[in-house]
PDB file of C-alpha atoms in Angstrom:
ATOM      1  CA  LYS A  30      33.263  24.834  18.975  1.00 66.00           C
ATOM      2  CA  ALA A  31      31.494  22.070  19.695  1.00 78.00           C
ATOM      3  CA  GLY A  32      27.339  21.794  18.732  1.00 91.00           C
ATOM      4  CA  VAL A  33      24.349  21.808  20.976  1.00 94.00           C
ATOM      5  CA  THR A  34      25.038  18.240  22.574  1.00 96.00           C
ATOM      6  CA  GLN A  35      21.673  16.632  24.869  1.00 97.00           C
ATOM      7  CA  THR A  36      21.299  14.157  27.024  1.00 97.00           C
ATOM      8  CA  PRO A  37      21.062  11.179  27.210  1.00 97.00           C
ATOM      9  CA  ARG A  38      20.417  10.644  23.447  1.00 95.00           C
ATOM     10  CA  TYR A  39      17.289   7.310  23.692  1.00 96.00           C
ATOM     11  CA  LEU A  40      15.043   7.106  27.283  1.00 96.00           C
ATOM     12  CA  ILE A  41      11.989   4.750  28.087  1.00 97.00           C
ATOM     13  CA  LYS A  42       9.980   5.419  30.589  1.00 97.00           C
ATOM     14  CA  THR A  43       6.130   4.576  31.955  1.00 97.00           C
ATOM     15  CA  ARG A  44       4.008   6.314  33.018  1.00 97.00           C
ATOM     16  CA  GLY A  45       2.728   8.363  36.192  1.00 97.00           C
ATOM     17  CA  GLN A  46       7.317   8.282  36.172  1.00 98.00           C
ATOM     18  CA  GLN A  47       8.761  12.185  35.511  1.00 98.00           C
ATOM     19  CA  VAL A  48      12.066  12.642  33.511  1.00 98.00           C
ATOM     20  CA  THR A  49      14.858  15.238  33.054  1.00 98.00           C
ATOM     21  CA  LEU A  50      16.483  16.048  30.192  1.00 98.00           C
ATOM     22  CA  SER A  51      19.700  17.992  29.824  1.00 98.00           C
ATOM     23  CA  CYS A  52      20.827  20.398  26.712  1.00 98.00           C
ATOM     24  CA  SER A  53      24.378  22.516  26.397  1.00 97.00           C
ATOM     25  CA  PRO A  54      24.794  24.554  24.139  1.00 96.00           C
ATOM     26  CA  ILE A  55      27.009  26.140  22.577  1.00 95.00           C
ATOM     27  CA  SER A  56      29.841  28.149  23.910  1.00 94.00           C
ATOM     28  CA  GLY A  57      28.880  31.605  24.376  1.00 92.00           C
ATOM     29  CA  HIS A  58      24.986  30.789  23.966  1.00 93.00           C
ATOM     30  CA  ARG A  59      23.381  32.284  26.473  1.00 92.00           C
ATOM     31  CA  SER A  60      19.879  31.178  24.897  1.00 92.00           C
ATOM     32  CA  VAL A  61      17.869  28.310  26.059  1.00 95.00           C
ATOM     33  CA  SER A  62      14.972  26.703  24.058  1.00 94.00           C
ATOM     34  CA  TRP A  63      13.397  23.511  23.534  1.00 96.00           C
ATOM     35  CA  TYR A  64      10.844  21.611  21.398  1.00 95.00           C
ATOM     36  CA  GLN A  65       8.341  18.535  21.414  1.00 97.00           C
ATOM     37  CA  GLN A  66       8.058  17.469  17.668  1.00 95.00           C
ATOM     38  CA  THR A  67       5.555  14.613  17.631  1.00 93.00           C
ATOM     39  CA  PRO A  68       4.096  12.720  14.133  1.00 86.00           C
ATOM     40  CA  GLY A  69       0.549  14.809  14.948  1.00 84.00           C
ATOM     41  CA  GLN A  70       1.695  18.369  16.350  1.00 86.00           C
ATOM     42  CA  GLY A  71       4.845  18.868  14.354  1.00 90.00           C
ATOM     43  CA  LEU A  72       7.338  21.076  16.508  1.00 93.00           C
ATOM     44  CA  GLN A  73       6.612  22.681  19.356  1.00 94.00           C
ATOM     45  CA  PHE A  74       7.827  25.639  21.232  1.00 93.00           C
ATOM     46  CA  LEU A  75       8.573  24.740  25.054  1.00 96.00           C
ATOM     47  CA  PHE A  76       9.698  27.896  26.081  1.00 94.00           C
ATOM     48  CA  GLU A  77      13.075  29.659  26.460  1.00 93.00           C
ATOM     49  CA  TYR A  78      15.736  30.246  28.829  1.00 94.00           C
ATOM     50  CA  PHE A  79      18.174  33.304  29.780  1.00 93.00           C
ATOM     51  CA  SER A  80      20.374  33.736  31.530  1.00 92.00           C
ATOM     52  CA  GLU A  81      18.853  31.269  34.027  1.00 95.00           C
ATOM     53  CA  THR A  82      15.411  33.136  33.567  1.00 95.00           C
ATOM     54  CA  GLN A  83      12.401  32.241  31.935  1.00 94.00           C
ATOM     55  CA  ARG A  84      12.331  34.241  28.924  1.00 91.00           C
ATOM     56  CA  ASN A  85       8.804  32.420  26.347  1.00 89.00           C
ATOM     57  CA  LYS A  86       6.820  29.980  27.232  1.00 92.00           C
ATOM     58  CA  GLY A  87       4.663  28.017  24.780  1.00 92.00           C
ATOM     59  CA  ASN A  88       0.920  26.016  25.484  1.00 91.00           C
ATOM     60  CA  PHE A  89       1.930  23.295  27.564  1.00 95.00           C
ATOM     61  CA  PRO A  90       0.636  21.943  30.653  1.00 96.00           C
ATOM     62  CA  GLY A  91       1.898  22.660  34.073  1.00 95.00           C
ATOM     63  CA  ARG A  92       3.420  19.218  33.812  1.00 97.00           C
ATOM     64  CA  PHE A  93       6.305  20.271  31.765  1.00 98.00           C
ATOM     65  CA  SER A  94       9.287  22.856  33.584  1.00 97.00           C
ATOM     66  CA  GLY A  95      12.393  23.689  32.744  1.00 97.00           C
ATOM     67  CA  ARG A  96      15.679  25.802  34.156  1.00 97.00           C
ATOM     68  CA  GLN A  97      18.654  26.875  33.337  1.00 97.00           C
ATOM     69  CA  PHE A  98      22.260  27.075  35.131  1.00 97.00           C
ATOM     70  CA  SER A  99      24.835  29.501  35.403  1.00 96.00           C
ATOM     71  CA  ASN A 100      27.180  28.124  32.782  1.00 95.00           C
ATOM     72  CA  SER A 101      23.816  28.087  29.340  1.00 95.00           C
ATOM     73  CA  ARG A 102      22.906  24.172  30.520  1.00 97.00           C
ATOM     74  CA  SER A 103      19.683  23.750  31.132  1.00 98.00           C
ATOM     75  CA  GLU A 104      17.523  20.672  31.575  1.00 98.00           C
ATOM     76  CA  MET A 105      13.638  20.170  31.288  1.00 98.00           C
ATOM     77  CA  ASN A 106      11.395  18.092  33.208  1.00 98.00           C
ATOM     78  CA  VAL A 107       8.096  16.608  32.421  1.00 97.00           C
ATOM     79  CA  SER A 108       6.244  14.584  35.686  1.00 96.00           C
ATOM     80  CA  THR A 109       3.489  12.446  35.547  1.00 97.00           C
ATOM     81  CA  LEU A 110       4.154  11.547  32.100  1.00 97.00           C
ATOM     82  CA  GLU A 111       1.322  10.593  29.524  1.00 97.00           C
ATOM     83  CA  LEU A 112       2.045   8.155  26.954  1.00 96.00           C
ATOM     84  CA  GLY A 113       1.149  11.467  24.867  1.00 95.00           C
ATOM     85  CA  ASP A 114       4.439  12.468  26.225  1.00 97.00           C
ATOM     86  CA  SER A 115       6.416  10.269  24.045  1.00 97.00           C
ATOM     87  CA  ALA A 116       8.181  12.440  21.552  1.00 96.00           C
ATOM     88  CA  LEU A 117      11.394  13.581  20.214  1.00 95.00           C
ATOM     89  CA  TYR A 118      12.613  16.495  22.061  1.00 97.00           C
ATOM     90  CA  LEU A 119      14.971  19.268  20.685  1.00 95.00           C
ATOM     91  CA  CYS A 120      16.883  21.898  21.953  1.00 95.00           C
ATOM     92  CA  ALA A 121      18.745  24.729  20.772  1.00 92.00           C
ATOM     93  CA  SER A 122      20.930  27.626  21.631  1.00 92.00           C
ATOM     94  CA  SER A 123      20.989  31.006  20.188  1.00 89.00           C
ATOM     95  CA  GLU A 124      23.721  33.915  21.372  1.00 85.00           C
ATOM     96  CA  GLN A 125      21.026  36.287  21.811  1.00 68.00           C
ATOM     97  CA  ASN A 126      18.277  37.016  19.631  1.00 60.00           C
ATOM     98  CA  ASN A 127      19.665  35.282  16.447  1.00 69.00           C
ATOM     99  CA  GLU A 128      20.048  31.977  14.272  1.00 77.00           C
ATOM    100  CA  GLN A 129      18.798  28.553  16.434  1.00 83.00           C
ATOM    101  CA  PHE A 130      21.353  25.590  16.829  1.00 87.00           C
ATOM    102  CA  PHE A 131      19.356  22.259  17.798  1.00 90.00           C
ATOM    103  CA  GLY A 132      21.270  19.187  19.722  1.00 92.00           C
ATOM    104  CA  PRO A 133      20.380  16.521  17.404  1.00 92.00           C
ATOM    105  CA  GLY A 134      17.391  15.785  20.556  1.00 94.00           C
ATOM    106  CA  THR A 135      16.570  12.797  23.074  1.00 96.00           C
ATOM    107  CA  ARG A 136      14.053  10.602  21.410  1.00 96.00           C
ATOM    108  CA  LEU A 137      11.240   9.669  25.191  1.00 97.00           C
ATOM    109  CA  THR A 138       9.039   6.708  24.308  1.00 97.00           C
ATOM    110  CA  VAL A 139       6.162   7.008  27.349  1.00 97.00           C
ATOM    111  CA  LEU A 140       4.832   2.448  28.343  1.00 97.00           C
TER     112      LEU A 140
ATOM    113  CA  GLY B  16      -0.242  34.218  16.962  1.00 55.00           C
ATOM    114  CA  GLU B  17       2.606  33.059  14.435  1.00 65.00           C
ATOM    115  CA  ASP B  18       1.580  30.636  11.607  1.00 87.00           C
ATOM    116  CA  VAL B  19       3.385  29.435   9.114  1.00 92.00           C
ATOM    117  CA  GLU B  20       2.609  26.902   6.339  1.00 94.00           C
ATOM    118  CA  GLN B  21       3.961  25.028   3.803  1.00 95.00           C
ATOM    119  CA  SER B  22       3.567  22.422   1.354  1.00 90.00           C
ATOM    120  CA  LEU B  23       3.341  18.691   2.123  1.00 92.00           C
ATOM    121  CA  PHE B  24       5.252  17.057  -0.866  1.00 96.00           C
ATOM    122  CA  LEU B  25       7.471  17.811  -3.361  1.00 97.00           C
ATOM    123  CA  SER B  26       9.149  15.523  -5.917  1.00 97.00           C
ATOM    124  CA  VAL B  27      11.387  15.750  -7.910  1.00 97.00           C
ATOM    125  CA  ARG B  28      14.343  14.169  -9.929  1.00 97.00           C
ATOM    126  CA  GLU B  29      18.104  14.187  -9.777  1.00 97.00           C
ATOM    127  CA  GLY B  30      19.839  17.611 -11.134  1.00 97.00           C
ATOM    128  CA  ASP B  31      16.691  19.855 -11.814  1.00 97.00           C
ATOM    129  CA  SER B  32      15.793  22.514  -9.259  1.00 97.00           C
ATOM    130  CA  SER B  33      13.641  22.670  -6.329  1.00 97.00           C
ATOM    131  CA  VAL B  34      11.911  24.819  -4.627  1.00 97.00           C
ATOM    132  CA  ILE B  35       9.676  24.699  -1.254  1.00 97.00           C
ATOM    133  CA  ASN B  36       7.350  27.539  -0.718  1.00 96.00           C
ATOM    134  CA  CYS B  37       6.528  28.760   2.842  1.00 95.00           C
ATOM    135  CA  THR B  38       4.008  31.337   3.594  1.00 94.00           C
ATOM    136  CA  TYR B  39       4.433  32.775   7.472  1.00 91.00           C
ATOM    137  CA  THR B  40       2.097  35.398   9.687  1.00 86.00           C
ATOM    138  CA  ASP B  41       3.561  38.002  11.614  1.00 79.00           C
ATOM    139  CA  SER B  42       6.160  40.659  10.317  1.00 74.00           C
ATOM    140  CA  SER B  43       7.329  40.806  13.487  1.00 77.00           C
ATOM    141  CA  SER B  44       9.550  37.578  12.319  1.00 71.00           C
ATOM    142  CA  THR B  45      13.723  39.258  12.907  1.00 76.00           C
ATOM    143  CA  TYR B  46      14.800  36.039  11.008  1.00 85.00           C
ATOM    144  CA  LEU B  47      13.581  33.300   9.172  1.00 90.00           C
ATOM    145  CA  TYR B  48      14.630  29.702   8.270  1.00 92.00           C
ATOM    146  CA  TRP B  49      14.869  26.876   6.467  1.00 95.00           C
ATOM    147  CA  TYR B  50      16.395  23.240   8.173  1.00 94.00           C
ATOM    148  CA  LYS B  51      17.116  19.819   7.233  1.00 95.00           C
ATOM    149  CA  GLN B  52      15.318  17.465   8.639  1.00 94.00           C
ATOM    150  CA  GLU B  53      16.562  13.842   8.044  1.00 92.00           C
ATOM    151  CA  PRO B  54      15.260  10.400   9.368  1.00 86.00           C
ATOM    152  CA  GLY B  55      15.431   9.351  13.180  1.00 80.00           C
ATOM    153  CA  ALA B  56      18.120  13.097  12.888  1.00 83.00           C
ATOM    154  CA  GLY B  57      18.265  16.605  14.669  1.00 84.00           C
ATOM    155  CA  LEU B  58      17.385  19.853  13.390  1.00 89.00           C
ATOM    156  CA  GLN B  59      20.646  21.145  10.249  1.00 89.00           C
ATOM    157  CA  LEU B  60      20.175  24.533  10.353  1.00 88.00           C
ATOM    158  CA  LEU B  61      20.245  25.163   6.066  1.00 92.00           C
ATOM    159  CA  THR B  62      19.796  29.086   6.104  1.00 91.00           C
ATOM    160  CA  TYR B  63      18.622  31.663   7.167  1.00 90.00           C
ATOM    161  CA  ILE B  64      17.743  35.681   6.356  1.00 90.00           C
ATOM    162  CA  PHE B  65      17.301  38.177   8.551  1.00 87.00           C
ATOM    163  CA  SER B  66      13.814  39.754   7.765  1.00 84.00           C
ATOM    164  CA  ASN B  67      15.402  42.785   6.398  1.00 86.00           C
ATOM    165  CA  MET B  68      16.479  41.517   3.413  1.00 87.00           C
ATOM    166  CA  ASP B  69      15.552  39.806  -0.153  1.00 91.00           C
ATOM    167  CA  MET B  70      17.741  37.496  -1.294  1.00 93.00           C
ATOM    168  CA  LYS B  71      20.212  34.751   0.094  1.00 93.00           C
ATOM    169  CA  GLN B  72      22.433  32.724  -1.616  1.00 94.00           C
ATOM    170  CA  ASP B  73      24.658  30.329  -0.030  1.00 91.00           C
ATOM    171  CA  GLN B  74      25.724  27.189  -3.016  1.00 94.00           C
ATOM    172  CA  ARG B  75      23.333  24.971  -3.935  1.00 96.00           C
ATOM    173  CA  LEU B  76      20.697  27.238  -1.685  1.00 96.00           C
ATOM    174  CA  THR B  77      19.020  29.693  -2.424  1.00 97.00           C
ATOM    175  CA  VAL B  78      16.832  32.079   0.043  1.00 96.00           C
ATOM    176  CA  LEU B  79      14.141  34.692  -1.740  1.00 96.00           C
ATOM    177  CA  LEU B  80      11.877  36.789   0.594  1.00 94.00           C
ATOM    178  CA  ASN B  81       8.613  38.827   0.204  1.00 93.00           C
ATOM    179  CA  LYS B  82       7.906  40.352   3.293  1.00 90.00           C
ATOM    180  CA  LYS B  83       4.817  41.783   1.516  1.00 90.00           C
ATOM    181  CA  ASP B  84       3.717  38.385   1.125  1.00 91.00           C
ATOM    182  CA  LYS B  85       4.552  36.908   3.724  1.00 91.00           C
ATOM    183  CA  HIS B  86       6.318  34.355   1.402  1.00 94.00           C
ATOM    184  CA  LEU B  87       9.411  32.379   2.013  1.00 94.00           C
ATOM    185  CA  SER B  88      10.918  30.332  -0.201  1.00 96.00           C
ATOM    186  CA  LEU B  89      14.009  27.764  -0.411  1.00 97.00           C
ATOM    187  CA  ARG B  90      15.616  26.834  -3.872  1.00 97.00           C
ATOM    188  CA  ILE B  91      17.970  23.653  -3.850  1.00 97.00           C
ATOM    189  CA  ALA B  92      20.297  23.735  -7.513  1.00 97.00           C
ATOM    190  CA  ASP B  93      20.882  20.713  -9.106  1.00 97.00           C
ATOM    191  CA  THR B  94      19.196  19.131  -6.093  1.00 97.00           C
ATOM    192  CA  GLN B  95      20.816  15.716  -5.817  1.00 96.00           C
ATOM    193  CA  THR B  96      19.334  11.619  -3.440  1.00 95.00           C
ATOM    194  CA  GLY B  97      21.265  13.233  -0.908  1.00 94.00           C
ATOM    195  CA  ASP B  98      18.595  15.744  -0.216  1.00 96.00           C
ATOM    196  CA  SER B  99      15.468  14.138   0.294  1.00 96.00           C
ATOM    197  CA  ALA B 100      14.970  14.844   3.326  1.00 96.00           C
ATOM    198  CA  ILE B 101      12.321  17.717   5.294  1.00 96.00           C
ATOM    199  CA  TYR B 102      12.565  20.429   5.117  1.00 97.00           C
ATOM    200  CA  PHE B 103      10.723  22.578   7.345  1.00 96.00           C
ATOM    201  CA  CYS B 104      10.381  27.378   7.299  1.00 95.00           C
ATOM    202  CA  ALA B 105      10.066  28.742  10.397  1.00 92.00           C
ATOM    203  CA  GLU B 106      10.014  32.479  11.609  1.00 89.00           C
ATOM    204  CA  SER B 107      11.447  33.672  14.509  1.00 83.00           C
ATOM    205  CA  ILE B 108      10.910  36.366  17.553  1.00 78.00           C
ATOM    206  CA  GLY B 109      13.889  36.449  20.180  1.00 72.00           C
ATOM    207  CA  GLY B 110      14.163  33.012  21.349  1.00 71.00           C
ATOM    208  CA  LYS B 111      10.962  31.976  20.038  1.00 82.00           C
ATOM    209  CA  SER B 112      10.981  29.922  16.510  1.00 85.00           C
ATOM    210  CA  THR B 113       7.530  28.317  14.772  1.00 90.00           C
ATOM    211  CA  PHE B 114       7.687  25.962  12.075  1.00 93.00           C
ATOM    212  CA  GLY B 115       5.586  24.661   9.328  1.00 94.00           C
ATOM    213  CA  ASP B 116       4.782  21.212   8.891  1.00 93.00           C
ATOM    214  CA  GLY B 117       7.710  20.489   6.872  1.00 95.00           C
ATOM    215  CA  THR B 118       8.202  19.913   3.598  1.00 96.00           C
ATOM    216  CA  THR B 119       8.726  15.815   2.519  1.00 96.00           C
ATOM    217  CA  LEU B 120      11.556  16.276  -0.160  1.00 97.00           C
ATOM    218  CA  THR B 121      11.578  12.985  -2.292  1.00 97.00           C
ATOM    219  CA  VAL B 122      14.338  13.444  -4.978  1.00 97.00           C
ATOM    220  CA  LYS B 123      14.241  10.566  -7.691  1.00 95.00           C
ATOM    221  CA  PRO B 124      17.308   9.027  -9.698  1.00 90.00           C
TER     222      PRO B 124
END
């Protein structure tokens, strides 16, 4: 099976812009979770989608949102970008409540 | 809430065993994971253990789980220079994983 894919791999934006990141899970996996990784805060959970519904949510402001499509692909959107949003955004897929497999991440730089 | 702690650094000589330790707080965790991250890369799932197991061995990797003390360890036998990386412990409940800050393993030749 192909692994989790994320696009784009690298992105540069300026403050105030918005960005959409995409994640395609492993075929057959219905759960997609998103994480933010920064040097200062480590790996932090953003949200999880299962069968097109947000099932879990972390402690991030409303500028961070996501959605999942019927084919389980997921997108994450960040509006009104701030410098502190610069991070590696990782998505992970799993079949249901078992082991998570991570994608390579999208490196977002906000200038 | 959930919290996962691990020591930040470990340095070993090539050929020695490495033991990375982790403590977690949520006793309802279903899975406990070990991930490896190399510079500029995503997370590579190394191994995991289901919460009702005590031990799992997978080639050079041995995971020990002490559920009473909420303590998890990863032992890497015959550590090689290619094992140098950051190792993350994570506990998982449903689709949400909580990670430690990572242990940087340095393997000296």
